[in-house]
């Protein structure tokens, strides 16, 4: 290994999920990984393992990744039973090997949920999230020149709350961490992000009803354990879930009233 | 947003995912349609849970009359039956409350069962390595178990103190004090009572917090107080309810305060509700004679 110039390296045992295709049964592969630098990120460690697997003619481990700085939401695996690993408020790509000790066995497996089928190894299909966003996670704006951002006054606390919700990177850790595979934290963040804003008001009730009901076609239901908030790399609060529940019940009434206003 | 789609043969570009749960074929009219969604079901679970909490609190406080002795306690029980005064027939108000409770229990359990089924189906393949929970606690993870213990106990409790099926020989309709003492001074029954009430407190420790989330009652001003409320509520119910079997076993609540015999349903006087001292002096013929004199 190059770059291990500064001192100690670690030797870990990787117990990693291998599965050829969505219908394959899959199983754990145990890989001995010597020469791990504590400075590596978790994904860099996987890169090193993949390099060695490739050299020895084995199929490298498939895992999703892109930005490697915690903003794209592609990465994300269960590490030792915890979504995104032991470090709070970070994605897998931001986890460093120094969080582990020499001699550790590290179990890595994909998100598991009916709505997140495994594609191969650690990569899962998260397009159920896209179905939820398609159902209403947008605002309809007439085209033309964009109006000046400061034309619409927004109280600071509202803007802050909306920005907190907008931090969601759609990684799916909330679903993975939830004992019920519920997507409440994701959906509520996508809802709050728009529902709090003046621009989100015209479609607020239609959006809420549609996104919640689409979510329910794919995911489990919330029992308020709070595991999602704990696993979220952006530390999004379960307060948004309460907000969503309130808005959903209200949307049923509001949408009925709106219906009676059309001729 | 991050999504990986497979474009190999047979798999559409829209991914592998098919909805696991079908939307209801027909939407019921408002507000019943609410119950057709999982979020709506959870809302109903919260509302019914809150109703049951109200019942549990009032029931516990009412039972504190036990410490005022048999007369006051039976008077309280009678007051429940004559709730509504002269305006409505005897026991109607009580039956109204019972109907509400029954409905709440039915909906609470129905929503719990249906949502649990959804949740099981939402993760057909479990985690294969061990899973580590970091914030879910014993309370939140055991809601189904503690709920089951509570409902089984409630059935036993009704059979015991409402229907008089557990101790038919000493059960006297209307003499609530007697029935409670006869039942709770029996050690196995007291143990059942204690176990069930611990289960109820564990259920409430999560439930009384969880309902705020389910009903969407959140506000930065009081969010922190919601946990305190749940713990406090569970503790008050636990202490109050456990005091009854403990105080009965300890002899604080006992038949010794009785001076008069009580009457069975068929009007025959009996000594079963008397303390040992009064029992020794009890003469059924004297009582019968006294009755004849009147
Ligand atoms: C006196 C009796 C009971 C009281 C006071 C009570 C109270 C509550 C409350 C306040 C909640 C929270 C609702 C929410 O999250 O919105 C709850 C949840 C729940 N209850 Fe009960 N309950 C009682 C009996 C039962 C029974 C008999 C069962 C089932 C057999 C049951 C099963 C559940 C379940 C499964 C939950 C959901 C837990 C979760 O979502 O994590 N409960 N209960
Ligand atoms: S790779 Fe983009 S968030 Fe981890």
XYZ file of C-alpha atoms and ligand atoms in Angstrom:
604
model
C 0.000 0.000 0.000
C 1.288 3.435 -0.819
C 0.846 6.473 1.362
C 1.175 4.615 4.629
C 4.334 6.543 5.305
C 3.250 7.898 8.640
C 3.562 5.163 11.138
C 0.999 2.650 12.164
C -1.414 0.803 10.013
C -4.306 -1.343 11.138
C -5.363 -4.813 10.236
C -9.076 -5.361 10.105
C -11.344 -8.222 9.140
C -14.063 -7.155 6.767
C -17.255 -9.178 6.818
C -18.929 -7.832 3.731
C -22.231 -8.673 2.036
C -21.860 -10.117 -1.454
C -24.845 -10.642 -3.725
C -24.656 -11.063 -7.488
C -28.061 -9.745 -8.454
C -31.415 -8.776 -6.969
C -32.700 -12.341 -6.891
C -29.489 -13.937 -5.636
C -29.576 -15.103 -2.035
C -26.237 -13.525 -1.157
C -24.023 -13.981 1.869
C -21.125 -12.549 3.804
C -17.584 -12.745 2.509
C -14.825 -12.461 5.070
C -11.810 -10.514 3.834
C -8.597 -10.014 5.765
C -7.475 -6.412 5.240
C -3.975 -5.576 6.449
C -2.298 -2.200 5.996
C -5.263 0.072 6.638
C -4.249 3.647 7.377
C -6.288 5.305 10.143
C -6.426 8.373 7.898
C -8.394 6.576 5.197
C -12.088 7.110 4.804
C -14.268 4.045 4.940
C -14.785 4.188 1.187
C -11.033 4.505 0.583
C -10.597 1.358 2.627
C -13.136 -0.351 0.349
C -11.197 1.000 -2.677
C -8.051 -0.650 -1.357
C -9.899 -3.923 -0.807
C -11.338 -3.707 -4.315
C -7.889 -3.109 -5.776
C -6.641 -6.267 -4.114
C -9.721 -8.269 -5.116
C -9.261 -7.161 -8.717
C -5.571 -8.081 -8.696
C -6.383 -11.536 -7.450
C -9.027 -11.934 -10.142
C -12.076 -11.599 -7.890
C -15.066 -9.391 -8.528
C -14.715 -6.096 -6.658
C -17.330 -5.085 -4.078
C -20.054 -2.928 -5.594
C -20.994 0.103 -3.529
C -22.578 3.442 -4.365
C -20.561 6.609 -3.997
C -20.105 9.900 -5.742
C -19.170 13.130 -4.000
C -17.315 11.540 -1.098
C -17.943 14.624 0.972
C -21.348 13.936 2.414
C -23.506 15.936 0.043
C -24.737 13.603 -2.689
C -26.317 10.883 -0.582
C -25.151 7.982 -2.758
C -23.032 6.207 -0.206
C -24.513 4.529 2.788
C -24.198 1.054 4.207
C -24.866 -0.580 7.535
C -21.570 -0.752 9.416
C -21.550 -2.915 12.526
C -25.312 -2.664 12.764
C -25.498 1.116 12.437
C -26.433 3.090 9.331
C -23.390 5.071 8.101
C -21.335 3.588 10.925
C -20.536 4.669 14.459
C -19.863 8.371 13.824
C -22.932 10.585 14.292
C -23.963 13.188 11.764
C -21.796 11.878 8.931
C -22.279 9.790 5.810
C -20.240 6.636 5.196
C -17.849 8.597 2.978
C -17.031 10.900 5.901
C -16.286 8.068 8.289
C -12.601 7.520 8.994
C -10.858 4.280 9.772
C -9.434 5.850 12.933
C -12.870 5.259 14.426
C -11.976 1.574 14.447
C -9.206 -0.290 16.221
C -6.523 -2.612 14.986
C -7.872 -6.159 14.919
C -11.544 -5.156 14.608
C -14.013 -7.189 12.618
C -16.279 -4.859 10.690
C -19.602 -6.142 9.352
C -20.898 -4.295 6.297
C -24.269 -4.891 4.714
C -26.659 -3.003 2.463
C -29.763 -1.063 3.533
C -32.562 -3.555 3.934
C -36.152 -2.680 3.108
C -38.808 -3.998 0.762
C -38.586 -0.649 -1.027
C -34.764 -0.805 -1.363
C -33.985 -4.009 -3.262
C -30.321 -4.927 -3.416
C -28.910 -4.443 -6.898
C -25.542 -5.978 -6.197
C -23.468 -6.323 -3.014
C -23.922 -3.069 -1.105
C -25.779 -1.106 -3.778
C -29.527 -0.784 -3.393
C -32.187 0.751 -5.601
C -33.598 3.832 -3.908
C -35.941 4.911 -6.661
C -38.911 4.582 -4.302
C -37.687 7.932 -2.965
C -38.033 9.339 -6.466
C -41.638 8.141 -6.587
C -42.337 10.131 -3.408
C -40.712 13.295 -4.715
C -42.465 12.971 -8.069
C -45.762 12.930 -6.201
C -45.321 16.509 -4.998
C -41.802 17.407 -3.976
C -41.677 20.450 -6.205
C -43.373 23.777 -6.711
C -45.069 24.822 -9.916
C -43.651 28.174 -10.987
C -44.639 30.056 -14.129
C -41.734 30.489 -16.489
C -40.322 33.893 -17.264
C -37.523 35.790 -15.719
C -36.776 34.685 -12.198
C -38.005 37.153 -9.643
C -35.552 38.648 -7.256
C -34.948 36.382 -4.269
C -35.584 39.207 -1.825
C -38.994 40.031 -3.260
C -40.628 37.493 -0.995
C -40.031 38.247 2.653
C -39.564 35.109 4.754
C -39.178 35.231 8.520
C -35.772 34.028 9.640
C -36.997 31.114 11.817
C -39.075 29.845 8.895
C -36.169 30.088 6.492
C -33.927 28.322 8.984
C -36.375 25.474 9.551
C -36.871 25.058 5.838
C -33.117 24.983 5.298
C -32.738 22.371 8.032
C -35.228 20.181 6.203
C -33.624 20.900 2.848
C -30.386 19.393 4.083
C -31.757 15.934 3.367
C -29.515 14.204 0.839
C -31.856 11.272 0.284
C -29.329 8.653 1.345
C -31.953 6.360 2.861
C -30.267 5.924 6.243
C -33.546 6.824 7.973
C -35.306 3.914 6.291
C -32.350 1.603 6.918
C -32.154 2.500 10.599
C -35.890 2.312 11.211
C -37.097 -0.963 12.740
C -40.157 -0.603 10.486
C -38.401 0.540 7.293
C -40.465 3.704 7.441
C -39.544 6.684 5.290
C -41.144 9.284 7.521
C -38.002 11.330 8.102
C -37.185 11.563 4.392
C -40.736 12.384 3.337
C -41.296 14.856 6.143
C -38.052 16.655 5.319
C -38.977 16.911 1.642
C -42.413 18.180 2.657
C -41.269 20.671 5.270
C -38.634 22.063 2.952
C -41.416 23.331 0.656
C -44.420 23.484 2.988
C -42.749 26.045 5.231
C -41.997 28.422 2.388
C -44.396 30.973 0.888
C -43.645 29.479 -2.526
C -44.803 26.115 -1.306
C -48.199 27.249 -0.064
C -50.410 26.922 -3.161
C -49.697 23.207 -3.463
C -49.168 22.520 0.217
C -52.201 20.325 0.902
C -52.178 18.475 -2.395
C -48.458 17.862 -1.983
C -48.802 16.582 1.567
C -51.580 14.138 0.767
C -49.913 12.860 -2.399
C -46.424 12.423 -0.960
C -47.605 10.724 2.225
C -49.824 8.321 0.331
C -47.087 7.511 -2.170
C -44.706 6.904 0.708
C -47.187 4.479 2.221
C -47.204 2.383 -0.945
C -43.573 1.497 -0.401
C -42.576 1.901 3.217
C -43.507 0.890 6.756
C -45.100 3.103 9.348
C -43.571 5.206 12.084
C -43.499 4.073 15.726
C -41.512 7.059 16.979
C -38.396 5.222 18.067
C -36.188 8.047 16.801
C -33.573 5.783 15.198
C -33.895 7.762 11.934
C -32.886 11.052 13.500
C -29.939 9.347 15.139
C -28.781 7.776 11.875
C -29.313 10.839 9.672
C -25.998 12.213 8.394
C -27.629 15.647 8.327
C -29.173 15.228 11.803
C -32.630 16.106 10.561
C -35.085 16.283 13.441
C -38.109 14.047 14.016
C -39.961 17.312 14.661
C -40.511 17.363 10.909
C -42.356 14.049 11.236
C -44.751 15.592 13.743
C -45.240 18.474 11.322
C -45.990 16.045 8.504
C -48.504 14.107 10.606
C -50.281 17.340 11.494
C -50.301 18.527 7.890
C -51.493 15.172 6.552
C -54.548 15.072 8.787
C -55.235 18.705 7.909
C -54.726 18.032 4.198
C -57.644 15.612 4.201
C -59.948 18.390 5.337
C -58.331 21.124 3.250
C -58.383 19.122 0.041
C -62.028 18.324 0.566
C -62.769 22.015 1.007
C -60.745 22.876 -2.088
C -62.711 20.290 -4.047
C -65.944 22.044 -3.208
C -64.551 25.308 -4.526
C -64.124 24.016 -8.073
C -67.117 23.963 -10.354
C -31.145 12.803 -4.968
C -29.182 9.649 -5.088
C -30.602 6.766 -6.942
C -29.066 3.880 -8.735
C -31.056 2.310 -11.486
C -30.189 -0.772 -13.444
C -30.659 -0.752 -17.151
C -29.894 -4.374 -17.830
C -32.346 -6.604 -19.621
C -35.756 -6.988 -18.075
C -35.339 -4.174 -15.600
C -36.941 -0.862 -16.408
C -35.099 2.399 -16.108
C -37.534 3.314 -13.341
C -35.916 0.819 -11.077
C -36.661 -2.495 -9.501
C -39.150 -1.224 -7.005
C -42.789 -2.124 -7.078
C -45.186 -0.727 -4.503
C -45.376 -3.181 -1.620
C -48.721 -1.891 -0.399
C -51.714 -1.147 -2.567
C -53.683 2.037 -2.213
C -57.240 1.450 -1.021
C -59.535 0.679 -3.960
C -62.155 3.075 -2.712
C -61.559 6.128 -0.582
C -64.071 6.438 2.209
C -65.613 9.872 2.689
C -63.979 12.324 5.061
C -63.051 11.767 7.876
C -63.165 7.963 7.592
C -60.701 7.986 4.706
C -58.105 9.086 7.207
C -58.145 5.649 8.781
C -57.258 4.103 5.413
C -53.770 5.564 5.614
C -51.010 4.509 7.976
C -50.408 8.072 9.164
C -54.145 8.403 9.826
C -54.204 5.083 11.683
C -51.353 6.249 13.848
C -53.261 9.448 14.523
C -56.255 7.382 15.649
C -53.925 5.295 17.794
C -52.725 8.505 19.427
C -56.239 9.836 20.040
C -57.485 6.523 21.455
C -54.293 6.149 23.499
C -54.973 9.593 24.954
C -58.548 8.583 25.798
C -57.282 5.437 27.508
C -54.749 7.535 29.410
C -57.582 9.737 30.645
C -59.445 6.640 31.789
C -56.394 5.148 33.499
C -55.726 8.396 35.369
C -59.313 8.916 36.530
C -59.619 5.245 37.453
C -56.466 5.422 39.562
C -57.493 8.626 41.324
C -60.996 7.253 41.951
C -59.575 4.126 43.534
C -57.726 6.252 46.064
C -61.134 6.440 47.806
C -60.212 2.945 48.983
C -58.050 4.574 51.627
C -61.080 6.329 53.099
C -62.620 3.033 54.127
C -65.454 0.840 52.872
C -68.290 3.343 53.223
C -66.643 6.117 51.220
C -65.288 3.699 48.623
C -68.634 2.042 47.983
C -70.261 5.453 47.926
C -67.857 6.471 45.157
C -68.684 3.320 43.191
C -72.370 4.063 43.570
C -71.769 7.648 42.467
C -70.338 6.296 39.209
C -73.482 4.272 38.604
C -75.716 7.258 39.265
C -73.619 9.637 37.191
C -75.849 12.169 35.483
C -78.098 12.493 38.502
C -81.827 12.492 37.959
C -81.549 13.582 34.372
C -80.739 10.197 32.924
C -81.567 6.703 34.123
C -79.199 4.932 36.495
C -76.040 3.517 34.888
C -76.731 5.096 31.492
C -73.932 7.598 31.802
C -71.636 4.840 32.998
C -72.577 2.726 30.004
C -71.918 5.710 27.745
C -68.413 5.997 29.131
C -67.942 2.254 28.817
C -69.026 2.332 25.182
C -66.511 5.084 24.476
C -63.760 3.092 26.168
C -64.680 -0.063 24.307
C -64.573 1.775 20.991
C -61.219 3.325 21.878
C -59.748 -0.047 22.850
C -61.040 -1.653 19.651
C -59.547 1.058 17.428
C -56.304 1.185 19.417
C -55.767 -2.541 19.004
C -56.970 -2.668 15.400
C -54.600 0.087 14.358
C -51.763 -1.560 16.303
C -52.308 -4.904 14.607
C -52.701 -3.568 11.061
C -49.729 -1.215 11.324
C -47.579 -4.002 12.767
C -48.420 -6.145 9.742
C -47.386 -3.355 7.386
C -44.159 -2.865 9.287
C -43.238 -6.539 9.137
C -43.879 -6.606 5.392
C -41.791 -3.486 4.874
C -38.603 -5.423 5.664
C -38.966 -8.941 4.303
C -35.232 -9.639 4.585
C -33.956 -8.791 8.019
C -30.454 -7.557 8.720
C -28.128 -10.510 8.480
C -25.420 -9.207 10.793
C -26.460 -8.011 14.219
C -28.337 -4.734 14.278
C -27.527 -2.114 16.877
C -30.228 0.206 18.168
C -28.994 3.429 19.640
C -32.056 5.350 20.793
C -34.981 2.937 20.579
C -35.531 1.843 24.174
C -37.132 -1.073 25.996
C -40.362 0.873 26.203
C -40.612 1.677 22.532
C -39.480 -1.773 21.457
C -41.927 -3.640 23.669
C -45.172 -1.767 22.926
C -46.840 -4.813 21.424
C -45.852 -7.050 24.322
C -46.819 -4.581 27.043
C -50.074 -3.813 25.203
C -50.885 -7.506 25.059
C -50.157 -7.950 28.775
C -52.391 -4.967 29.553
C -55.363 -6.217 27.513
C -55.116 -9.731 28.996
C -54.976 -8.198 32.432
C -57.978 -5.957 31.721
C -60.011 -9.038 30.789
C -58.948 -10.765 34.006
C -59.694 -7.623 36.002
C -63.216 -7.413 34.536
C -63.847 -11.098 35.209
C -62.651 -10.559 38.748
C -64.199 -7.300 39.911
C -66.979 -6.607 37.430
C -68.356 -10.044 36.666
C -67.308 -11.737 39.911
C -66.114 -14.864 38.147
C -62.778 -15.328 39.885
C -63.994 -15.449 43.512
C -67.714 -16.180 43.107
C -68.066 -17.258 46.753
C -67.003 -13.952 48.217
C -68.086 -11.591 45.467
C -70.844 -9.220 46.472
C -72.401 -7.020 43.813
C -72.143 -3.418 44.889
C -69.745 -4.008 47.759
C -66.726 -2.877 45.852
C -64.548 -2.590 48.927
C -65.128 -6.195 49.862
C -64.437 -7.433 46.361
C -61.182 -5.517 46.045
C -59.891 -6.677 49.413
C -60.884 -10.311 48.807
C -59.119 -10.234 45.462
C -55.949 -8.303 46.253
C -55.222 -10.065 49.521
C -54.750 -13.173 47.404
C -51.012 -13.205 46.637
C -51.136 -14.646 43.078
C -53.786 -12.086 42.124
C -51.748 -9.282 43.653
C -48.751 -10.451 41.595
C -50.806 -10.457 38.386
C -51.956 -6.955 39.280
C -48.413 -5.732 39.909
C -46.932 -7.269 36.741
C -49.720 -5.840 34.583
C -49.344 -2.372 36.020
C -45.614 -2.381 35.484
C -46.345 -3.348 31.857
C -48.829 -0.469 31.623
C -46.264 1.999 32.943
C -43.653 0.751 30.470
C -46.241 1.112 27.672
C -47.038 4.661 28.741
C -43.440 5.740 29.078
C -43.194 5.511 25.294
C -46.859 6.012 24.434
C -47.376 9.242 26.333
C -44.447 10.741 24.435
C -45.154 9.107 21.116
C -48.692 10.432 20.907
C -47.419 14.006 20.626
C -45.537 13.009 17.485
C -48.432 11.040 16.039
C -50.867 13.888 16.590
C -48.372 16.458 15.369
C -48.259 18.316 18.656
C -44.793 19.690 18.520
C -43.467 23.075 19.344
C -39.901 24.046 20.226
C -41.346 25.696 23.333
C -42.513 22.464 24.902
C -40.792 19.680 22.975
C -38.363 18.939 25.776
C -41.209 18.759 28.289
C -42.906 15.961 26.355
C -40.468 13.335 27.658
C -40.846 14.635 31.173
C -44.606 14.474 30.845
C -44.515 10.862 29.631
C -42.161 9.722 32.377
C -44.120 11.618 35.018
C -47.460 10.301 33.821
C -46.200 6.710 33.759
C -44.689 7.138 37.224
C -47.889 8.574 38.742
C -49.988 5.752 37.307
C -47.441 3.188 38.466
C -47.180 4.471 42.027
C -50.936 4.927 42.423
C -51.899 1.566 40.986
C -49.176 -0.414 42.742
C -50.140 1.092 46.081
C -53.449 -0.837 46.033
C -52.147 -4.412 46.067
C -49.194 -3.461 48.254
C -51.332 -1.706 50.836
C -53.827 -4.569 50.820
C -51.090 -7.169 51.286
C -49.608 -4.991 54.029
C -52.994 -4.968 55.756
C -53.538 -1.225 55.539
C -56.576 -1.826 53.385
C -58.475 -4.608 55.125
C -61.855 -5.731 56.302
C -61.058 -4.785 59.898
C -62.685 -1.430 59.519
C -65.995 -3.151 58.904
C -68.520 -3.104 61.705
C -71.685 -4.118 59.920
C -72.253 -7.319 57.959
C -72.909 -6.985 54.283
C -75.720 -8.425 52.231
C -75.541 -10.932 49.453
C -77.624 -10.389 46.374
C -80.460 -12.548 47.691
C -80.589 -10.442 50.855
C -79.111 -12.972 53.251
C -76.676 -11.357 55.698
C -73.131 -12.671 55.613
C -69.902 -12.260 57.544
C -67.493 -12.650 54.632
C -66.807 -8.956 54.467
C -66.019 -8.588 58.138
C -62.612 -8.458 59.808
C -61.597 -11.215 62.190
C -62.747 -9.374 65.297
C -66.152 -8.506 63.938
C -66.480 -11.995 62.516
C -66.095 -13.531 65.981
C -69.033 -11.496 67.219
C -71.156 -12.096 64.159
C -74.482 -13.749 64.847
C -76.567 -14.235 61.696
C -79.687 -15.048 63.695
C -79.427 -11.752 65.548
C -79.158 -9.934 62.300
C -82.136 -11.827 60.918
C -84.155 -11.023 64.026
C -83.250 -7.387 63.755
C -84.371 -7.467 60.158
C -87.688 -9.048 61.179
C -88.282 -6.373 63.829
C -88.040 -3.573 61.241
C -55.071 1.163 29.294
C -54.586 0.795 28.237
C -53.724 1.532 27.246
C -53.255 2.808 27.215
C -53.501 3.890 28.237
C -52.460 2.956 26.010
C -51.835 4.105 25.610
C -51.088 4.230 24.449
C -50.569 5.433 23.943
C -50.736 6.798 24.573
C -49.894 5.144 22.790
C -49.147 6.110 21.894
C -49.929 6.367 20.646
C -49.135 7.081 19.618
O -47.944 6.854 19.440
O -49.726 7.892 18.931
C -49.980 3.753 22.574
C -49.412 3.078 21.522
C -49.546 1.738 21.305
N -50.339 0.874 22.014
Fe -51.376 1.315 23.666
N -52.457 1.782 25.331
C -53.206 0.885 26.057
C -53.498 -0.417 25.737
C -52.967 -1.073 24.658
C -53.319 -2.395 24.286
C -54.334 -3.248 24.984
C -52.561 -2.699 23.186
C -52.481 -3.917 22.345
C -52.757 -5.085 22.517
C -51.749 -1.569 22.881
C -50.830 -1.516 21.872
C -50.185 -0.382 21.471
C -49.246 -0.320 20.398
C -48.778 -1.478 19.534
C -48.857 1.007 20.291
C -47.948 1.564 19.246
C -46.601 1.726 19.749
C -45.738 2.408 18.788
O -46.221 2.926 17.799
O -44.551 2.388 19.054
N -52.022 -0.580 23.776
N -50.723 3.203 23.594
S -20.524 9.789 -1.416
Fe -21.785 11.529 -1.511
S -22.618 11.517 0.462
Fe -21.190 9.946 0.627
